[in-house]
Coordinates of C-alpha atoms and ligand atoms in Angstrom, one line a residue:
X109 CA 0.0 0.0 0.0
X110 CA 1.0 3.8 0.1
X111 CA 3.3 4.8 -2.7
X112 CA 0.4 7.1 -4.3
X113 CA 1.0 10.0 -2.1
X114 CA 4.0 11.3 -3.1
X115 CA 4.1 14.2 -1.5
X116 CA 8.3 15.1 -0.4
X117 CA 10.8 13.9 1.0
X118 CA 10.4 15.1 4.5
X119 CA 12.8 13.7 7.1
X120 CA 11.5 11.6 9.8
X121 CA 14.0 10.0 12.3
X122 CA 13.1 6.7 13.6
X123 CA 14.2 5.3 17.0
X124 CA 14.3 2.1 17.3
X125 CA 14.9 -0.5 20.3
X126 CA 17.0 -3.3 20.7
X127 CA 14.6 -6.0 20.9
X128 CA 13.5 -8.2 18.3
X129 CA 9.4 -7.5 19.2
X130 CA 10.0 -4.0 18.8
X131 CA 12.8 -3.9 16.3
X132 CA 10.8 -5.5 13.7
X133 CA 7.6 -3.5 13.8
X134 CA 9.7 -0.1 14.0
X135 CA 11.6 -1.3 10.7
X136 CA 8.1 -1.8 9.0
X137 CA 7.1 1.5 9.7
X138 CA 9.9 3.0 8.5
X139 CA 9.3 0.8 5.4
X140 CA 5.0 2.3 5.1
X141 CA 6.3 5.5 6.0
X142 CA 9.3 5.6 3.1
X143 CA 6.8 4.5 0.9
X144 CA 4.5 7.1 1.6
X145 CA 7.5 10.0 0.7
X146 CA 9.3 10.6 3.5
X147 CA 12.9 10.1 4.1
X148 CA 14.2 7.9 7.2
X149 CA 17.0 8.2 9.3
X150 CA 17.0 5.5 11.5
X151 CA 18.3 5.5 15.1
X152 CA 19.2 2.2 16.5
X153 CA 21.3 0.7 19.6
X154 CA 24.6 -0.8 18.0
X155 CA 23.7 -3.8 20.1
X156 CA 20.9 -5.6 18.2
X157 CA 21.5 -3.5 15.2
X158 CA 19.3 -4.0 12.3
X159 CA 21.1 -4.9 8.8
X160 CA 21.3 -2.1 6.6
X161 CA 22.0 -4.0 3.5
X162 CA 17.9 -4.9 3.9
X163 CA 16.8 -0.9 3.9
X164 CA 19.2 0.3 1.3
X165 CA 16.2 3.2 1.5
X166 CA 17.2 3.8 5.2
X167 CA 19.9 5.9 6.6
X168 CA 21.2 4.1 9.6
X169 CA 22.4 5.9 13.0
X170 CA 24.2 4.0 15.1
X171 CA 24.0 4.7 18.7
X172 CA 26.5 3.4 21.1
X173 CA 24.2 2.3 24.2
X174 CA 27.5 0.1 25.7
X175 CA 25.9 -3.0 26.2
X176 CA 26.9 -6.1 24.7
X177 CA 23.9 -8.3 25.3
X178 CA 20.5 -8.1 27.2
X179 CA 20.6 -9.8 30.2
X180 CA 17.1 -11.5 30.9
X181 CA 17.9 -11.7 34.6
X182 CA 19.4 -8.1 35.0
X183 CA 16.9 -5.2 36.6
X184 CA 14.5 -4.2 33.5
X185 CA 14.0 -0.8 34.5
X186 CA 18.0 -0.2 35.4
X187 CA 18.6 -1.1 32.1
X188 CA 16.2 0.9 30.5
X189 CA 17.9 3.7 32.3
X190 CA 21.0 3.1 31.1
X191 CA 20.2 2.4 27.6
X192 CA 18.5 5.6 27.6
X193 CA 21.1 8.0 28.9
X194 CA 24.4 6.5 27.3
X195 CA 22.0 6.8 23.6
X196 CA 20.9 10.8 24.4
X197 CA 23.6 12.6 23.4
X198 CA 24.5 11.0 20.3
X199 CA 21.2 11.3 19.4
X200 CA 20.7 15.3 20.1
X201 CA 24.1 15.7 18.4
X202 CA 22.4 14.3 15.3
X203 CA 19.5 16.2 15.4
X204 CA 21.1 19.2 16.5
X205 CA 23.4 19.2 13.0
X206 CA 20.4 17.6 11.0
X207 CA 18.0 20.9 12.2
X208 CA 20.4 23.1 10.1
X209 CA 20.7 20.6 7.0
X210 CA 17.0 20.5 7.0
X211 CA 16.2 24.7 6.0
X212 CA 12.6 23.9 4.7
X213 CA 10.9 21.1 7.0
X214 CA 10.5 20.3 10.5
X215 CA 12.0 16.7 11.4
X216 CA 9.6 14.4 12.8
X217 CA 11.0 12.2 15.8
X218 CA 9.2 8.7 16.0
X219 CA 10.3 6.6 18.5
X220 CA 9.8 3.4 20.2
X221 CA 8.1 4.0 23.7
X222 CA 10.9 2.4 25.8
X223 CA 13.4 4.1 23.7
X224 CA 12.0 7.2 26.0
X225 CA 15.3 9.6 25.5
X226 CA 14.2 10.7 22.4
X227 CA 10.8 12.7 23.2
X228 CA 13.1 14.7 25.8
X229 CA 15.2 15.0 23.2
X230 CA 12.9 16.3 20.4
X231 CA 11.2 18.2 23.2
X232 CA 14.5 20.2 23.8
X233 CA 14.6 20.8 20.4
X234 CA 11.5 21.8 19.6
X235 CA 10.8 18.6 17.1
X236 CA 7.4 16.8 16.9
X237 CA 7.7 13.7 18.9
X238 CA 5.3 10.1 18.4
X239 CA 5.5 7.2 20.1
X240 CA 5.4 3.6 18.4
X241 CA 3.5 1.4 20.6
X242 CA 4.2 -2.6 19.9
X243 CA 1.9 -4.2 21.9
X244 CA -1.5 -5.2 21.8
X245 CA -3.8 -2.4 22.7
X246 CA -6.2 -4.5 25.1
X247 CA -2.7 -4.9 27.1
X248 CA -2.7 -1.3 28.0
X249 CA -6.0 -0.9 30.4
X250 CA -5.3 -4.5 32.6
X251 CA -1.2 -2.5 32.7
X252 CA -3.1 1.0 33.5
X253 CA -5.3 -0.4 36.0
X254 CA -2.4 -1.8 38.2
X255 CA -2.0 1.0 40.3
X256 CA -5.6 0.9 40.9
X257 CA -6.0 -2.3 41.8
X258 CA -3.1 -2.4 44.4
X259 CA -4.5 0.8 46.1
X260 CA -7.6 -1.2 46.6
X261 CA -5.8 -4.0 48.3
X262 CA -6.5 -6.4 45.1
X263 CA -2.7 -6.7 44.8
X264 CA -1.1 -9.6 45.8
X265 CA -3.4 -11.7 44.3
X266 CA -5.2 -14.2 46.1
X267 CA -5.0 -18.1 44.4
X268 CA -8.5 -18.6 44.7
X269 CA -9.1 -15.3 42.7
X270 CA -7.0 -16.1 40.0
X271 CA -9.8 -17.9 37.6
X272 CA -12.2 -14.9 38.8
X273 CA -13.0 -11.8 36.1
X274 CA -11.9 -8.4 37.2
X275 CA -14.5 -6.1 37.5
X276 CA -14.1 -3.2 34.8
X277 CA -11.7 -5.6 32.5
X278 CA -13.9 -7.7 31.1
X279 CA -13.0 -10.3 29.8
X280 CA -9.9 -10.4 31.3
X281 CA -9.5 -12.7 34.6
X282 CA -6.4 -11.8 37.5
X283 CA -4.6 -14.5 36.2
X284 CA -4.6 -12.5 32.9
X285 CA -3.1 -9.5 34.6
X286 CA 0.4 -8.9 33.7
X287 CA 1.4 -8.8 37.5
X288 CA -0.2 -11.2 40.3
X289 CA 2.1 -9.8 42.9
X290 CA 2.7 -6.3 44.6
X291 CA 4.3 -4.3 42.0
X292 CA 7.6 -4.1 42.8
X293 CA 9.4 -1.1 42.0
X294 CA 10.6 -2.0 38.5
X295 CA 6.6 -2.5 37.8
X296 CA 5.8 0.7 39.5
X297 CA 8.3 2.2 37.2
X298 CA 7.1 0.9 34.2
X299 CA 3.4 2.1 35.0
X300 CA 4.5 5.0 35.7
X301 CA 6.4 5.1 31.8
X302 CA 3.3 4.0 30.4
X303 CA 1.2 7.2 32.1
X304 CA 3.6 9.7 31.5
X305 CA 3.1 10.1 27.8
X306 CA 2.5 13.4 27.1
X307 CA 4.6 15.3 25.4
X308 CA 4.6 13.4 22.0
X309 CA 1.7 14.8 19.7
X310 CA 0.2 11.0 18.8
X311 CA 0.6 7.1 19.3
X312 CA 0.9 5.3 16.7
X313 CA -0.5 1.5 17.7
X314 CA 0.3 -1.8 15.3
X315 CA -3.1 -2.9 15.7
X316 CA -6.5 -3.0 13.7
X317 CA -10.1 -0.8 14.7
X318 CA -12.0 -3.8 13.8
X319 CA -9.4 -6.4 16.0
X320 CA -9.6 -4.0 19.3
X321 CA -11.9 -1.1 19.0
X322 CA -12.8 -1.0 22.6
X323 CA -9.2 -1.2 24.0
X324 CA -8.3 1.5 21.4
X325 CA -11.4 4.2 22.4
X326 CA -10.5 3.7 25.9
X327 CA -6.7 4.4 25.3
X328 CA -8.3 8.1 23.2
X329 CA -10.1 8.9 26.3
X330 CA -6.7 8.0 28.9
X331 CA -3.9 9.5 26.7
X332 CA -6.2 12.2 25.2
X333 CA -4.0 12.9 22.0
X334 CA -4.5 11.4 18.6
X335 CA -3.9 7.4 18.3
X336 CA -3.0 5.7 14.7
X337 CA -3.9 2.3 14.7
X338 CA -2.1 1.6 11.7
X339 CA -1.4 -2.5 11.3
X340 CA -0.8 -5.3 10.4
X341 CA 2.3 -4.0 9.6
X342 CA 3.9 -7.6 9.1
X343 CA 1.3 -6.9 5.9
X344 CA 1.2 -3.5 5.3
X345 CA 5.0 -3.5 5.1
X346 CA 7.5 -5.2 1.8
X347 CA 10.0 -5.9 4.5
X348 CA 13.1 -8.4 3.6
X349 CA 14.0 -10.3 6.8
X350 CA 14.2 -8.1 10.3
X351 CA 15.7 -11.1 12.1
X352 CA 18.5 -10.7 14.7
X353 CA 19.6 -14.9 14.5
X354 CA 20.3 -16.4 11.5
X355 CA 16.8 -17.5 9.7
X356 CA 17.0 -21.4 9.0
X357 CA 15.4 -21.0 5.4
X358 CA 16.1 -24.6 5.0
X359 CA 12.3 -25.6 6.7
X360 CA 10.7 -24.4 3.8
X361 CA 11.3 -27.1 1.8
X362 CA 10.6 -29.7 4.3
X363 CA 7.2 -27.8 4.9
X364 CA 6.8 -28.0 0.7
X365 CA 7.1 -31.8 1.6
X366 CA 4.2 -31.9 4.3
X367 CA 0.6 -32.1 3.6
X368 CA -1.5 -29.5 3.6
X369 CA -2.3 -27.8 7.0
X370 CA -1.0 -30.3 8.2
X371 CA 2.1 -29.3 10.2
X372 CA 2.7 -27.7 14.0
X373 CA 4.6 -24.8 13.9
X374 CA 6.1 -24.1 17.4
X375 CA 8.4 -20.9 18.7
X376 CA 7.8 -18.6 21.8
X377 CA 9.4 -15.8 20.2
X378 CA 12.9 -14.0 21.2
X379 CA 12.7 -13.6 24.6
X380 CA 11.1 -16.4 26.5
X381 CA 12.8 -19.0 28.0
X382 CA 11.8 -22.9 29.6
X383 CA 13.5 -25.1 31.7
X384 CA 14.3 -29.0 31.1
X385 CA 11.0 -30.2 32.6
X386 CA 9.0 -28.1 30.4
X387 CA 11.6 -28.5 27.6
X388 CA 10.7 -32.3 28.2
X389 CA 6.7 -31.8 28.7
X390 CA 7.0 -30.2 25.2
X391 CA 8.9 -32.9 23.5
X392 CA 6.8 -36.1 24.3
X393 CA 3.8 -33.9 23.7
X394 CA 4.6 -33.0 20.1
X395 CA 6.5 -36.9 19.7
X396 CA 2.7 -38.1 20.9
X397 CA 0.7 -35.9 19.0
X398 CA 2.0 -37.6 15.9
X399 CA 1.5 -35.0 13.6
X400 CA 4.7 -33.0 11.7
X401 CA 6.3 -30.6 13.7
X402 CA 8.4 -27.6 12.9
X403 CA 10.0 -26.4 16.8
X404 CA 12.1 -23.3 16.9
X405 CA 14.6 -24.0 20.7
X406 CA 16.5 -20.9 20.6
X407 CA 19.9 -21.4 21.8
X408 CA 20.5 -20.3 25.3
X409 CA 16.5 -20.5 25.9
X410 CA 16.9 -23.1 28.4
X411 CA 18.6 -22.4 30.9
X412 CA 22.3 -23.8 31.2
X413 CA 21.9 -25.0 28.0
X414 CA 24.1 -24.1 24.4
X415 CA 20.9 -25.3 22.5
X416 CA 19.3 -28.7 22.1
X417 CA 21.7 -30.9 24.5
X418 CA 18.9 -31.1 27.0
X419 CA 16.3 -32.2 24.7
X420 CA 15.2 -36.1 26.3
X421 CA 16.7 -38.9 25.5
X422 CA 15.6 -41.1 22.4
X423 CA 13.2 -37.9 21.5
X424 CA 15.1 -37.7 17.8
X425 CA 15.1 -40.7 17.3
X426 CA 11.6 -41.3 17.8
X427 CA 10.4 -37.9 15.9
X428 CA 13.2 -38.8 13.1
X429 CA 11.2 -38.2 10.0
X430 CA 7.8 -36.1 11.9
X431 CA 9.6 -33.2 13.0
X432 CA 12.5 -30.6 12.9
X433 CA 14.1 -28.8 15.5
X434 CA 15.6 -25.8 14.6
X435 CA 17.3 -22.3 15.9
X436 CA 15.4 -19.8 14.5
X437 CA 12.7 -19.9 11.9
X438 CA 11.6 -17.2 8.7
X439 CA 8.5 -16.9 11.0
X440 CA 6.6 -14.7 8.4
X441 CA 7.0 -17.1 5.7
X442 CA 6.4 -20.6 7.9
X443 CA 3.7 -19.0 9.2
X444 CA 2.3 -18.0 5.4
X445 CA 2.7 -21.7 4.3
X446 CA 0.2 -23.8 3.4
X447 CA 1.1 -27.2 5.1
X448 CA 1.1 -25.1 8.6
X449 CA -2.3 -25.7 10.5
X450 CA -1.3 -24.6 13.7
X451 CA 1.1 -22.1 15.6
X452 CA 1.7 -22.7 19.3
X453 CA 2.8 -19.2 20.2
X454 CA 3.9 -17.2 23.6
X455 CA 0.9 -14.7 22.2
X456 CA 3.7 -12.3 21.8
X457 CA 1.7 -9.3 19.7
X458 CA 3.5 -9.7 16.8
X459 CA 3.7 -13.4 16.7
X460 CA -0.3 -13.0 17.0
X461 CA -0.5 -10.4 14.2
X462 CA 1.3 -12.8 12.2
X463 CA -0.4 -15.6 12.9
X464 CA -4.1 -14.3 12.6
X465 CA -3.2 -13.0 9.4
X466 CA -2.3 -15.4 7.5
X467 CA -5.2 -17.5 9.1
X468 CA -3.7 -19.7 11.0
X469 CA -5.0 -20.7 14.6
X470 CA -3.0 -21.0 17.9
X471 CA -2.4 -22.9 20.8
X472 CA -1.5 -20.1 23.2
X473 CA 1.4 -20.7 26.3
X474 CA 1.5 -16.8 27.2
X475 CA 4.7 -16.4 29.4
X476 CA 4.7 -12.6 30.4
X477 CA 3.7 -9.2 29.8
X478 CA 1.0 -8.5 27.1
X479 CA 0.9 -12.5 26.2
X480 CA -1.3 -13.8 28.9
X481 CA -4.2 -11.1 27.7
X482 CA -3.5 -11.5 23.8
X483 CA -3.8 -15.2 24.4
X484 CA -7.4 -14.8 26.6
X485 CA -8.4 -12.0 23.5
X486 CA -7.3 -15.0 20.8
X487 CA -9.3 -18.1 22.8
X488 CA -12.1 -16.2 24.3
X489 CA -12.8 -13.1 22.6
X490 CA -11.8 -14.0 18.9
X491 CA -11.9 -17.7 19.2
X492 CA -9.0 -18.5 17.4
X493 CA -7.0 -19.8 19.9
X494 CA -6.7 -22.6 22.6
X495 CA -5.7 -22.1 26.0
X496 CA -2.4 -24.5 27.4
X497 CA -4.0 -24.7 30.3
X498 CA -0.9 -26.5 31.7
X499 CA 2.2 -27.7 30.2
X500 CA 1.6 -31.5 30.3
X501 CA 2.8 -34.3 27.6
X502 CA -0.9 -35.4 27.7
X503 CA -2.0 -32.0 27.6
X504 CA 0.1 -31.1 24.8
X505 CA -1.0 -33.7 23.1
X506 CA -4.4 -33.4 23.4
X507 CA -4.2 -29.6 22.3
X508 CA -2.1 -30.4 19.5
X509 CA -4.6 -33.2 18.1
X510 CA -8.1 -30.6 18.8
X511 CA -6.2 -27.8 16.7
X512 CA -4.9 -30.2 13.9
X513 CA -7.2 -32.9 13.5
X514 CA -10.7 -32.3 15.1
X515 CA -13.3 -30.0 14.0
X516 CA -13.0 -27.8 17.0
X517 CA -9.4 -27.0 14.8
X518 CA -11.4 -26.5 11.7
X519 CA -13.8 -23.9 13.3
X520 CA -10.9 -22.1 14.7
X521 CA -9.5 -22.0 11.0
X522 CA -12.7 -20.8 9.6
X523 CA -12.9 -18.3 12.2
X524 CA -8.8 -17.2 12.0
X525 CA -9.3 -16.9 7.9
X526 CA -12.3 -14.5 8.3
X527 CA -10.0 -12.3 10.5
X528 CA -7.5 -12.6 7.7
X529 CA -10.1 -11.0 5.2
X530 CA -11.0 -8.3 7.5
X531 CA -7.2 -7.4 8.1
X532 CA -6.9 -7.4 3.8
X533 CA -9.9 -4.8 4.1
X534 CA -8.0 -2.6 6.6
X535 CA -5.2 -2.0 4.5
X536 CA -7.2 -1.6 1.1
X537 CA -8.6 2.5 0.3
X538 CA -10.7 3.1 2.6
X539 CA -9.8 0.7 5.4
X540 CA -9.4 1.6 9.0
X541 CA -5.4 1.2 9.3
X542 CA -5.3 2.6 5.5
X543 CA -7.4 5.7 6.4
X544 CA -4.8 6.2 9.8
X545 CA -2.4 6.1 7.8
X546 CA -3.2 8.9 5.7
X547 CA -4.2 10.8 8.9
X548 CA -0.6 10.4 10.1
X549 CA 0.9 11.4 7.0
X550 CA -1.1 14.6 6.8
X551 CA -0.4 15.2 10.5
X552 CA 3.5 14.9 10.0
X553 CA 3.5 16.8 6.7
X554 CA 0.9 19.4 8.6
X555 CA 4.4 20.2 11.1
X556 CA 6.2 22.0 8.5
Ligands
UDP762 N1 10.5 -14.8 15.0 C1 11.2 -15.3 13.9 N2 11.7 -16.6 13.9 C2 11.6 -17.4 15.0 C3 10.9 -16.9 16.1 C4 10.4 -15.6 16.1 O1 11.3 -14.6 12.8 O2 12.1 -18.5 15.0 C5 10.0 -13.4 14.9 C6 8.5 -13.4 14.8 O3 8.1 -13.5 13.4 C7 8.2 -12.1 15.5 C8 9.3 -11.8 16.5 O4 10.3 -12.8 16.1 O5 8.1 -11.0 14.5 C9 8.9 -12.1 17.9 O6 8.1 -11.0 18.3 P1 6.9 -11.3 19.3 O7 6.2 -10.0 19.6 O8 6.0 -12.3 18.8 O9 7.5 -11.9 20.6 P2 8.8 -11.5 21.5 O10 10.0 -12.0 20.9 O11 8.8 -9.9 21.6 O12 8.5 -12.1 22.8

């Protein structure tokens, strides 16, 4: 889509985080956005950095951030911190020379929201600021209502309230909450990150009207400043790949091989991690579903581990010929194939996108942050999706077999391909995330 519009080549500067859920969506809006006539500059953190050779259209900014890896167990918010003070300078510097190459338009900062340096930044500068927001949108009022729910004692909570609805969240349960416990200070930080916005002049959300309309109207009324839901952008965007590890291109011709919808696609995204008991629990579960399975173990996801080593033994041997194991899958295209039937996902949001657009159902294991409410929105809400209610061989098994095989699967399908439609409609003239679109682009050319 875009590409019509033509209008100049007015700069906008990108900046982009270092992980892979929010790397990739950043680099497909830069991709819409090109396409539409603007030029991008795009800010990244030399660790994690996106490879340039696949955005020849893209000028890249390194920003030295002085980390060499992210570590999973390290203080989120601490790092945050650093990340965003050792990247402001470098960034103002930029700006600061790019203000006087740019004599006839404003620059345009977009950046991802925990990439937080650059509004104050813009705002010292007097630059238009917008915030990317790669989550789901019905992740944002359970988050926002923390606060509120701890002042009214509803924080730790209680086991027997887990399966109970929270009032005012329908349809979410307080198991579906992002945090069961008393918010500890890194969570107290982050709500208070996700409040603060208020500086930037709109929010830009990869989502669709039609997908979360209520989640979205309430987010108008709390952040009171123009919000683009402008998505899928896995779709909207000709994007080569955005991977960090080294896509294993080689499954697609084992999934030409496979019978139609046929095959299990497994991965729980770049973050996630399992240890050998559930490592195990998975194994037998796919080895006893019978069915083909494609598994993505990312190396270092379980704990202790270089990659596979842990896996149990005799598991190869028995799955020699039904499955692959691999490091890291071309998600997009596995995920667009059609021998896969089935994707049993963490429900991170862009692993949902991806999934619900190219119609294929889910068997959700949410392991933190926005997952556990994407994956009650996917089974309950848009019925695409079955719960793991516990990570089981016999459960595994079970799910594996209802999504594949029984008609409770097909329905899912049915239901997972309309979706797929409606997200095609979104992005044709005259489609919700085509009409924000256009919004956006008038409000950013409107800043000149
Ligand atoms: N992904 C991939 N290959 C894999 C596993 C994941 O390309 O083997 C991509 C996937 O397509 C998605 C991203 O990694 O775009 C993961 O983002 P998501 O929001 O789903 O989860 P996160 O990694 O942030 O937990």
């Amino acid at each position: 889509m875009g590409g019509e519009r033509k209008r100049s080549s007015k700069p906008l500067v990108l900046v982009a985080s270092p992980f892979q859920g929010h790397m990739t969506p950043m680099l497909q809006l830069g991709s819409v956005l090109h396409s539409n006539g603007f030029s991008i500059t795009f800010a990244h953190t030399k660790l994690n950095s996106p490879d340039p050779s696949n955005h020849p259209e893209f000028l890249f900014l390194p920003l030295s951030d002085n980390f060499s890896a992210i570590d999973a167990s390290a203080n989120y918010t601490k790092f945050l911190e650093a990340l965003n003070n050792n990247c402001k300078t470098q960034l103002q510097d930029h700006l600061s020379r790019k203000i006087k190459d740019e004599m006839n338009h404003t620059i345009t900062v977009i950046h991802d929201n925990i990439m937080y340096f650059a509004e104050e930044v813009a705002s010292n500068l007097n630059l238009p600021s917008i915030v990317l927001r790669s989550c789901s949108a019905s992740y944002m009022p359970a988050f926002l209502s923390l606060s509120y729910l701890h002042a009214k004692g509803q924080l730790p909570v209680r086991d027997s309230m887990m399966e109970e609805l929270v009032p005012d969240l329908h349809p979410l349960r307080y198991k579906d909450l992002p945090f069961h416990s008393t918010p500890t200070e890194v969570a107290t930080e982050m709500l208070a990150l996700a409040e603060r916005i208020r500086t930037p002049s709109a929010i830009i959300w990869n989502t669709m009207d039609f997908l979360e309309n209520s989640a979205l109207t309430q987010l108008q009324e709390h952040y009171k400043i123009p919000i683009f839901s402008i998505g899928p952008l896995n779709q909207m965007a000709r994007c080569p790949s955005t991977s960090f590890l080294e896509e294993d291109t080689g499954c697609i011709s084992w999934l030409d091989k496979q019978a139609p919808r046929s095959v299990i696609y497994v991965s729980l995204g770049s973050l996630a991690t399992m240890d050998e008991t559930e490592l195990a629990e998975t194994a037998w579960g796919l080895a006893k579903s019978q069915q083909p399975f494609l598994w993505v173990v990312r190396p270092g996801s379980v704990s202790g581990s270089e990659w596979i080593e842990f896996l149990p033994e005799g598991f190869m041997e028995e799955v020699r010929g039904t499955g692959v194991v691999l490091k890291w899958a071309p998600q997009k295209q596995v995920l667009a194939h059609s021998a896969v039937g089935g994707f049993w996902s963490h429900c991170g949001w862009n692993s949902t996108l991806e999934s619900i657009t190219e119609g294929v159902p889910m068997i959700c294991q949410p392991v933190m942050g926005d997952q556990c409410v994407n994956s009650r929105y996917l089974s309950y809400v848009w019925g695409v999706g079955l719960e793991l209610e516990i990570l089981e061989r016999k459960v595994v098994e079970s799910a594996i077999r209802r999504l594949l095989v029984d008609v409770e699967g097909e329905e899912m399908r049915r239901r997972a391909n309309s979706m797929k439609e409606k997200a095609k409609c979104c992005m044709c003239k005259g489609g919700s995330s085509f009409n924000s679109l256009q919004e956006l682009v008038e409000l950013i050319t409107l800043s000149d």
